[in-house]
Coordinates of C-alpha atoms in Angstrom, one line a residue:
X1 CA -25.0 -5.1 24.8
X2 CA -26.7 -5.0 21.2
X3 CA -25.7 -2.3 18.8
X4 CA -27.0 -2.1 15.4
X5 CA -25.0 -1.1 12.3
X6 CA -25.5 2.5 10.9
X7 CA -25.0 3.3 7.3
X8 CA -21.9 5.9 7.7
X9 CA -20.7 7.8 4.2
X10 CA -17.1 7.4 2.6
X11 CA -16.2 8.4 -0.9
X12 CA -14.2 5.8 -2.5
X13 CA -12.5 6.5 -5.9
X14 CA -14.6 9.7 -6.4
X15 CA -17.8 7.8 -5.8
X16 CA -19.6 7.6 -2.6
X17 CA -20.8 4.8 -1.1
X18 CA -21.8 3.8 2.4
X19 CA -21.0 1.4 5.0
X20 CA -22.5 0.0 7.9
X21 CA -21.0 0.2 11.0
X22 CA -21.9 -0.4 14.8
X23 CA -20.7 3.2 16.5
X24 CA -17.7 1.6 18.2
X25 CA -16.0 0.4 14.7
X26 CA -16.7 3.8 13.0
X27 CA -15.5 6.0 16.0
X28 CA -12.1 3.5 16.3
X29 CA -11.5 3.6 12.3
X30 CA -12.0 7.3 12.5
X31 CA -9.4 7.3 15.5
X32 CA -6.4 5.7 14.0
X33 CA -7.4 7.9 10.7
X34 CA -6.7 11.0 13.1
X35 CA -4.3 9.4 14.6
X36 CA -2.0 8.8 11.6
X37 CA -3.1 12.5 10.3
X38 CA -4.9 10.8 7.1
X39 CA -8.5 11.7 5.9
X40 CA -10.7 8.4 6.5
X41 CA -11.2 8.5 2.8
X42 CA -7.4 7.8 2.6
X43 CA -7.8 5.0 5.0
X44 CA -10.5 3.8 3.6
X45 CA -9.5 3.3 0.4
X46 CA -6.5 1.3 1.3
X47 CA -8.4 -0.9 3.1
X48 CA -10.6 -1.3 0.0
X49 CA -7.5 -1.9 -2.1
X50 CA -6.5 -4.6 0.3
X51 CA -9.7 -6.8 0.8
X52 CA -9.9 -9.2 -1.5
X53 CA -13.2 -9.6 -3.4
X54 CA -15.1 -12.1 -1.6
X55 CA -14.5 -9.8 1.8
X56 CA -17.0 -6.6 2.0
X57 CA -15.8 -3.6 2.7
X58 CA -17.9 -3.0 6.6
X59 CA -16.3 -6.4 7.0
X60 CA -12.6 -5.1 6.0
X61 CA -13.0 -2.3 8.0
X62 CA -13.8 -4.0 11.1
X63 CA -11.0 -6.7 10.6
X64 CA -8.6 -3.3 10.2
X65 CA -9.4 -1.8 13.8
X66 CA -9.5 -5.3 15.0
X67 CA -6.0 -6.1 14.0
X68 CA -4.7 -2.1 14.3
X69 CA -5.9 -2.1 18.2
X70 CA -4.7 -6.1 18.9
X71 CA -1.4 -5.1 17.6
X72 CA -1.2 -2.0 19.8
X73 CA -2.3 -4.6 22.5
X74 CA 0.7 -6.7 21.8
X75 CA 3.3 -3.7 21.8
X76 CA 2.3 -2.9 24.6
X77 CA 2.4 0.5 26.8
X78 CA 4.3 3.3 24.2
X79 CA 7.3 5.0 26.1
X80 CA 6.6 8.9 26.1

């Protein structure tokens, strides 16, 4: 299955800007936002604070829910 990037909007230190996302990354990074009751500004400005310059910010993003959903993976089923 091919699925291009789209160019989704995110204000970033009072300036927005734009990514480009497939659907599946921007609908995952918009879940753990919700998830963690933060605006996806908020979470997307600590990504950007975290990547280090030679990493785009699409890029960052993507590595996030990669890592955010692996962990999850790893811990396993949550008791409820």
């Amino acid at each position: 299955m091919t699925q291009r990037p789209r160019k989704h909007s995110l204000t970033l230190k009072g300036h927005r800007t734009s990514v480009s996302l497939e659907d599946d990354f921007w609908y995952a990074f918009k879940q753990i936002a919700d998830d963690a009751n933060i605006p996806l500004n908020v979470l997307a400005a600590r990504i950007d604070a975290d990547r280090g310059l030679d990493t785009g910010l699409a890029t960052a993003i993507r590595l996030y829910v990669l890592r955010h959903f692996r962990d999850a993976a790893a811990r396993g089923p949550s008791a409820e």
